Amino acid sequence: MPREAVMSVMRKGMRIAGAILLAAGLGLILPPRARAAADPAIFADNADSVAVVIGNRTYKQTVPVDYAHNDADAIRSYLVQRLGYRESNVFVLKDATLNEFNQAFGTERNPQSGRLWRSVREGRSNVFVYYSGHGVPDLATHQPFLLPEDGNPNQGESGYALETLYRNLDLVKRKIGADRQLVVMVDACFTGETGRKGESLLAVSAPGFAPAKPKTEAGIVRVVATSGATPANWDEPNRLGLLTSRFLMGVSGLADAKDGQGDGQIAWPELKSYLRREVEDAARRASGRAQVPEVDDAPIVLKASLPVDAVAKGVAAVRDEAAWRRAEGLGTREGFETYVGTCGEICAYRDSAMERLFAGRKRDAAAIDQENWGRFSAQRQYQAYLESCREVCAYKSLAEGYLGGSDPSSDPRVKRCDELAAATDDRDRPKGVTGVKMGRIESASAIEACRNAATAYPNLRRLSYQLGRAYDRVDRYKEAFAAYDVAAKAGSISAMNNLATLYENGQGVKRHQAEAFRLYRQAGDGGNVVALANAARMLEYGNGIPKNEAQAAALYKRAAEGGDVPSISKLVPYYSSGSYGFPRDLRQGFDLFRRAADKGDPVAMATMATLIDNGFAGFFPGVRSSDMVMRALKKGELGAASVSATDTAAQKLKPDTIRTVQRAIKEADYYPGAIDGRFNPVFVRALDQYAKANETE
């Protein structure tokens, strides 16, 4: 559930479906017949190893795969710079056509016609094949295929079948021999989804579709991004595919035992465990959906190497986090000095370490400050107290208040923090401050501004809450938790709701469902309707607390009355059945959507449109579904996301309604595509652009 109402549809998107195939050579795999245990020393000679690296970013008939070229460049760097492949033996193709696929790997009828087959040398070559781009299912045959730059996602015959690739690679494996190895790694899904709400590569929706898995012969080790019918994700900070990113980070040493502090040798079980753990955790943070990679067992040992440039900063950040955890675990002066002395370009906890180093001195300063305040405040000599302040000045704001000091909101530091990170629905937000949606926070600038402001005015709770939002925006959950905790203890109900979500999900703090529910109730009783809905959800499903549907219904009603539109959807079934004391009158339930729409809520508008198109038009006389859609779009990105979500909802908009909206968007010069009555990828993108350009508050 969201921390803030807008986050339910505006969280970071999942990765557009793409495929990565990896067949690794002597630098990776120990020949099973050569010796009983893997020996990294035999991986040194890659003079005759061959690689095909394909990155398909741009497509003629569908949306692009934004990071495919980055993926290909990063893998090429790893092969050449770390595994010792000769540049002339690494064949790089970008935006490859079907003809280029056939030229590289051979055709189904003539598998030995490919460049790869001709280039490898018997007994001397290992093979590394890499593909990043769209992967799409053939709904008729249930077989997956790789989509060339000129391929049609709705026509399997225009793609390169994954089964053909595996079969041709089996022949390549036989040619190079048992003492040379081949690995296939697929960083993709083949569900037909792009990972964006309402957007599909296919003309026919196929939610939950899981294509058949092609068979491979013995000797090929497979690493597959996702085992289920869910999309593969991106690593947006590193601008790579998620599995590719974690693979490159893992072989850089992070998979070497605990926290990358091992013996410099990465056994395959270590890498397998690292990939499963890190990919699953990162996918849930990014998209809230599962992505569990499948990794075959293999007798592999890798020598940990320096990270390639594409993941260098990511690896440094992980090592910095691990070094800080060790320092905190020791809790000694020597531990913190070691952290400060050894952290490099990334040194995120330097201020915290220095604060711990000087904690003793600060305690002395705090005692002196307390003594000065007691002495000067008793005599009402507030200016004298301010002049006595040194490192610690805990009563500065109070003293300035007694002196008739200026409103902190006029301080440039506070104004900057408000401008960058104030929440649109925070009751503490000053008048005249517009507020920023979570998805639009520029985190680096907001963190710096709000950290300075909160330090200057520690008693102004909204600054700590806004600092927490800035950290939360980039998944720095430990810092977000600390900032939210300060604001919540000072009475910020918005901070209580966000803090509760961290407790519920175990982000930045040990998971504690009872504490999450307590904070949701406290914030809800203080007037935060999103928190009320979150508490109701926990009661409805028994999420870590005893299940109580009657109490959940009562809280949903309070939340809906306070303006939470998602809670209205929870109440309508009660009006239909007459359960939990609700009158059996469906019209009353639907009227809640009408009233919310009249107040300007885009989610209610989109919901009304779907209800009208699905047999409930009689409850909304004189209202056209297409008009409600256009009204929702005028509310900006939240409206566009709500409309796009109707494509995957149980109740969908009629094709006639979609065509009417397509014509309107086309007339406004935002939609160049066909008037086809469906949420095709070009139309979904046009909805976003139109909504942002025509947004009205």
mmCIF file of C-alpha atoms in Angstrom, residues 401-608:
data_model
loop_
_atom_site.group_PDB
_atom_site.id
_atom_site.type_symbol
_atom_site.label_atom_id
_atom_site.label_comp_id
_atom_site.label_asym_id
_atom_site.label_seq_id
_atom_site.Cartn_x
_atom_site.Cartn_y
_atom_site.Cartn_z
ATOM 1 C CA GLY A 401 10.560 33.264 19.759
ATOM 2 C CA TYR A 402 10.699 35.074 23.115
ATOM 3 C CA LEU A 403 12.667 37.831 21.411
ATOM 4 C CA GLY A 404 9.987 38.170 18.735
ATOM 5 C CA GLY A 405 12.228 36.621 16.088
ATOM 6 C CA SER A 406 11.153 36.165 12.500
ATOM 7 C CA ASP A 407 9.027 33.275 11.277
ATOM 8 C CA PRO A 408 11.339 30.359 10.362
ATOM 9 C CA SER A 409 9.343 29.977 7.143
ATOM 10 C CA SER A 410 11.049 33.094 5.826
ATOM 11 C CA ASP A 411 14.489 31.555 6.326
ATOM 12 C CA PRO A 412 15.932 30.761 2.851
ATOM 13 C CA ARG A 413 16.933 27.298 4.045
ATOM 14 C CA VAL A 414 13.367 26.487 5.128
ATOM 15 C CA LYS A 415 11.871 28.005 1.981
ATOM 16 C CA ARG A 416 14.169 25.871 -0.162
ATOM 17 C CA CYS A 417 13.201 22.669 1.677
ATOM 18 C CA ASP A 418 9.488 23.527 1.375
ATOM 19 C CA GLU A 419 9.909 24.235 -2.323
ATOM 20 C CA LEU A 420 11.634 20.910 -3.060
ATOM 21 C CA ALA A 421 9.926 18.415 -0.735
ATOM 22 C CA ALA A 422 6.711 19.697 0.892
ATOM 23 C CA ALA A 423 3.885 17.171 0.501
ATOM 24 C CA THR A 424 0.701 18.244 -1.252
ATOM 25 C CA ASP A 425 -1.484 16.638 1.438
ATOM 26 C CA ASP A 426 0.543 17.508 4.569
ATOM 27 C CA ARG A 427 -1.447 19.552 7.054
ATOM 28 C CA ASP A 428 1.777 21.201 8.227
ATOM 29 C CA ARG A 429 2.470 22.614 4.753
ATOM 30 C CA PRO A 430 2.449 26.445 5.000
ATOM 31 C CA LYS A 431 -0.035 28.494 3.018
ATOM 32 C CA GLY A 432 1.340 29.521 -0.329
ATOM 33 C CA VAL A 433 3.539 26.425 -0.649
ATOM 34 C CA THR A 434 2.310 24.273 -3.563
ATOM 35 C CA GLY A 435 3.852 20.983 -2.537
ATOM 36 C CA VAL A 436 5.596 18.309 -4.621
ATOM 37 C CA LYS A 437 4.348 14.841 -5.495
ATOM 38 C CA MET A 438 6.663 12.059 -4.326
ATOM 39 C CA GLY A 439 7.498 10.955 -7.866
ATOM 40 C CA ARG A 440 8.692 14.473 -8.808
ATOM 41 C CA ILE A 441 11.074 15.108 -5.908
ATOM 42 C CA GLU A 442 14.626 15.872 -7.041
ATOM 43 C CA SER A 443 16.151 13.827 -4.266
ATOM 44 C CA ALA A 444 19.768 15.051 -4.248
ATOM 45 C CA SER A 445 18.821 18.740 -4.004
ATOM 46 C CA ALA A 446 15.957 18.056 -1.579
ATOM 47 C CA ILE A 447 18.126 15.989 0.775
ATOM 48 C CA GLU A 448 20.763 18.707 0.975
ATOM 49 C CA ALA A 449 18.228 21.516 1.452
ATOM 50 C CA CYS A 450 16.078 19.743 4.030
ATOM 51 C CA ARG A 451 19.055 18.406 5.978
ATOM 52 C CA ASN A 452 20.331 21.990 6.357
ATOM 53 C CA ALA A 453 16.879 23.312 7.281
ATOM 54 C CA ALA A 454 16.115 20.525 9.771
ATOM 55 C CA THR A 455 19.496 21.050 11.433
ATOM 56 C CA ALA A 456 18.810 24.768 11.788
ATOM 57 C CA TYR A 457 15.238 24.233 13.074
ATOM 58 C CA PRO A 458 15.094 20.810 14.747
ATOM 59 C CA ASN A 459 11.737 21.572 16.379
ATOM 60 C CA LEU A 460 9.980 22.316 13.075
ATOM 61 C CA ARG A 461 8.575 18.848 12.443
ATOM 62 C CA ARG A 462 7.605 19.305 8.809
ATOM 63 C CA LEU A 463 11.265 19.736 7.871
ATOM 64 C CA SER A 464 12.140 16.298 9.234
ATOM 65 C CA TYR A 465 9.110 14.821 7.447
ATOM 66 C CA GLN A 466 10.178 16.445 4.185
ATOM 67 C CA LEU A 467 13.736 15.177 4.655
ATOM 68 C CA GLY A 468 12.273 11.692 5.102
ATOM 69 C CA ARG A 469 10.335 12.038 1.824
ATOM 70 C CA ALA A 470 13.521 13.030 -0.007
ATOM 71 C CA TYR A 471 15.350 9.945 1.305
ATOM 72 C CA ASP A 472 12.296 7.768 0.647
ATOM 73 C CA ARG A 473 12.206 8.890 -2.987
ATOM 74 C CA VAL A 474 15.519 7.101 -3.670
ATOM 75 C CA ASP A 475 14.902 4.087 -1.381
ATOM 76 C CA ARG A 476 17.333 5.220 1.333
ATOM 77 C CA TYR A 477 15.043 3.676 3.882
ATOM 78 C CA LYS A 478 17.280 3.844 6.968
ATOM 79 C CA GLU A 479 17.687 7.609 6.644
ATOM 80 C CA ALA A 480 14.000 7.990 5.743
ATOM 81 C CA PHE A 481 13.012 6.021 8.850
ATOM 82 C CA ALA A 482 15.176 8.211 11.113
ATOM 83 C CA ALA A 483 13.732 11.434 9.676
ATOM 84 C CA TYR A 484 10.123 10.202 9.746
ATOM 85 C CA ASP A 485 10.597 9.008 13.332
ATOM 86 C CA VAL A 486 11.681 12.488 14.470
ATOM 87 C CA ALA A 487 8.687 14.105 12.767
ATOM 88 C CA ALA A 488 6.210 11.480 13.998
ATOM 89 C CA LYS A 489 7.326 11.833 17.598
ATOM 90 C CA ALA A 490 6.796 15.564 17.200
ATOM 91 C CA GLY A 491 3.182 14.910 16.119
ATOM 92 C CA SER A 492 3.302 14.855 12.300
ATOM 93 C CA ILE A 493 0.443 12.584 11.187
ATOM 94 C CA SER A 494 1.805 12.428 7.641
ATOM 95 C CA ALA A 495 5.112 11.157 9.000
ATOM 96 C CA MET A 496 3.264 8.595 11.139
ATOM 97 C CA ASN A 497 1.635 7.108 8.036
ATOM 98 C CA ASN A 498 4.909 6.852 6.125
ATOM 99 C CA LEU A 499 6.731 5.497 9.165
ATOM 100 C CA ALA A 500 4.032 2.838 9.565
ATOM 101 C CA THR A 501 4.562 1.697 5.975
ATOM 102 C CA LEU A 502 8.281 1.234 6.629
ATOM 103 C CA TYR A 503 7.443 -0.884 9.679
ATOM 104 C CA GLU A 504 4.884 -2.887 7.687
ATOM 105 C CA ASN A 505 7.298 -3.642 4.834
ATOM 106 C CA GLY A 506 10.461 -3.992 6.898
ATOM 107 C CA GLN A 507 12.222 -1.188 5.027
ATOM 108 C CA GLY A 508 15.015 0.487 6.998
ATOM 109 C CA VAL A 509 13.788 -1.175 10.185
ATOM 110 C CA LYS A 510 12.852 -4.650 11.383
ATOM 111 C CA ARG A 511 9.347 -5.580 10.241
ATOM 112 C CA HIS A 512 6.786 -4.898 12.995
ATOM 113 C CA GLN A 513 3.139 -5.251 11.897
ATOM 114 C CA ALA A 514 1.605 -4.360 15.265
ATOM 115 C CA GLU A 515 3.581 -1.109 15.420
ATOM 116 C CA ALA A 516 2.600 -0.349 11.819
ATOM 117 C CA PHE A 517 -1.087 -0.767 12.678
ATOM 118 C CA ARG A 518 -0.736 1.391 15.814
ATOM 119 C CA LEU A 519 0.831 4.207 13.817
ATOM 120 C CA TYR A 520 -1.751 3.925 11.021
ATOM 121 C CA ARG A 521 -4.536 4.243 13.605
ATOM 122 C CA GLN A 522 -2.847 7.140 15.357
ATOM 123 C CA ALA A 523 -2.363 9.012 12.068
ATOM 124 C CA GLY A 524 -5.870 8.102 10.917
ATOM 125 C CA ASP A 525 -7.441 9.341 14.138
ATOM 126 C CA GLY A 526 -5.479 12.548 13.575
ATOM 127 C CA GLY A 527 -7.164 13.038 10.204
ATOM 128 C CA ASN A 528 -4.956 11.248 7.658
ATOM 129 C CA VAL A 529 -7.415 9.342 5.457
ATOM 130 C CA VAL A 530 -4.714 7.325 3.679
ATOM 131 C CA ALA A 531 -3.558 6.027 7.064
ATOM 132 C CA LEU A 532 -7.165 5.102 7.909
ATOM 133 C CA ALA A 533 -7.384 3.110 4.683
ATOM 134 C CA ASN A 534 -4.081 1.405 5.423
ATOM 135 C CA ALA A 535 -5.288 0.385 8.888
ATOM 136 C CA ALA A 536 -8.533 -0.901 7.343
ATOM 137 C CA ARG A 537 -6.589 -2.968 4.827
ATOM 138 C CA MET A 538 -4.550 -4.629 7.594
ATOM 139 C CA LEU A 539 -7.776 -5.512 9.414
ATOM 140 C CA GLU A 540 -9.496 -6.720 6.249
ATOM 141 C CA TYR A 541 -6.768 -9.202 5.361
ATOM 142 C CA GLY A 542 -5.418 -9.973 8.828
ATOM 143 C CA ASN A 543 -2.013 -8.687 7.786
ATOM 144 C CA GLY A 544 0.050 -9.398 10.899
ATOM 145 C CA ILE A 545 -2.894 -8.593 13.184
ATOM 146 C CA PRO A 546 -6.202 -10.389 13.947
ATOM 147 C CA LYS A 547 -8.598 -10.198 10.998
ATOM 148 C CA ASN A 548 -11.746 -8.102 11.613
ATOM 149 C CA GLU A 549 -13.800 -7.244 8.518
ATOM 150 C CA ALA A 550 -16.445 -5.318 10.436
ATOM 151 C CA GLN A 551 -13.877 -2.927 11.891
ATOM 152 C CA ALA A 552 -12.230 -2.690 8.477
ATOM 153 C CA ALA A 553 -15.544 -1.643 6.905
ATOM 154 C CA ALA A 554 -16.010 1.055 9.549
ATOM 155 C CA LEU A 555 -12.528 2.466 8.891
ATOM 156 C CA TYR A 556 -13.011 2.354 5.111
ATOM 157 C CA LYS A 557 -16.200 4.368 5.599
ATOM 158 C CA ARG A 558 -14.361 7.000 7.644
ATOM 159 C CA ALA A 559 -11.590 7.164 5.039
ATOM 160 C CA ALA A 560 -14.080 7.524 2.177
ATOM 161 C CA GLU A 561 -15.940 10.273 4.007
ATOM 162 C CA GLY A 562 -12.579 12.031 4.373
ATOM 163 C CA GLY A 563 -11.966 11.898 0.620
ATOM 164 C CA ASP A 564 -9.999 8.668 0.050
ATOM 165 C CA VAL A 565 -11.364 7.397 -3.277
ATOM 166 C CA PRO A 566 -9.800 3.892 -3.183
ATOM 167 C CA SER A 567 -11.775 3.294 0.020
ATOM 168 C CA ILE A 568 -15.008 3.981 -1.878
ATOM 169 C CA SER A 569 -14.319 0.924 -4.036
ATOM 170 C CA LYS A 570 -14.138 -1.097 -0.834
ATOM 171 C CA LEU A 571 -17.520 0.211 0.342
ATOM 172 C CA VAL A 572 -19.553 -0.404 -2.822
ATOM 173 C CA PRO A 573 -19.818 -4.198 -2.243
ATOM 174 C CA TYR A 574 -21.215 -3.504 1.241
ATOM 175 C CA TYR A 575 -23.956 -1.330 -0.283
ATOM 176 C CA SER A 576 -24.634 -4.114 -2.773
ATOM 177 C CA SER A 577 -24.960 -6.854 -0.108
ATOM 178 C CA GLY A 578 -26.229 -4.784 2.812
ATOM 179 C CA SER A 579 -23.538 -6.247 5.097
ATOM 180 C CA TYR A 580 -21.965 -4.688 8.213
ATOM 181 C CA GLY A 581 -24.869 -2.288 8.741
ATOM 182 C CA PHE A 582 -24.734 -0.642 5.313
ATOM 183 C CA PRO A 583 -28.093 -0.068 3.591
ATOM 184 C CA ARG A 584 -28.679 -2.378 0.637
ATOM 185 C CA ASP A 585 -28.690 0.437 -1.907
ATOM 186 C CA LEU A 586 -26.106 0.317 -4.676
ATOM 187 C CA ARG A 587 -26.990 3.848 -5.764
ATOM 188 C CA GLN A 588 -25.640 5.225 -2.495
ATOM 189 C CA GLY A 589 -22.330 3.500 -3.150
ATOM 190 C CA PHE A 590 -22.048 4.830 -6.700
ATOM 191 C CA ASP A 591 -23.009 8.312 -5.525
ATOM 192 C CA LEU A 592 -19.774 8.326 -3.515
ATOM 193 C CA PHE A 593 -17.823 8.172 -6.797
ATOM 194 C CA ARG A 594 -19.949 10.962 -8.263
ATOM 195 C CA ARG A 595 -19.308 13.246 -5.301
ATOM 196 C CA ALA A 596 -15.576 12.520 -5.370
ATOM 197 C CA ALA A 597 -15.453 13.228 -9.095
ATOM 198 C CA ASP A 598 -17.335 16.484 -8.581
ATOM 199 C CA LYS A 599 -14.616 17.469 -6.101
ATOM 200 C CA GLY A 600 -12.000 16.847 -8.797
ATOM 201 C CA ASP A 601 -10.611 13.400 -7.985
ATOM 202 C CA PRO A 602 -9.236 11.771 -11.182
ATOM 203 C CA VAL A 603 -9.395 8.204 -9.801
ATOM 204 C CA ALA A 604 -13.120 8.644 -9.189
ATOM 205 C CA MET A 605 -13.553 10.043 -12.703
ATOM 206 C CA ALA A 606 -11.796 7.059 -14.304
ATOM 207 C CA THR A 607 -13.812 4.666 -12.138
ATOM 208 C CA MET A 608 -17.083 6.325 -13.177
#
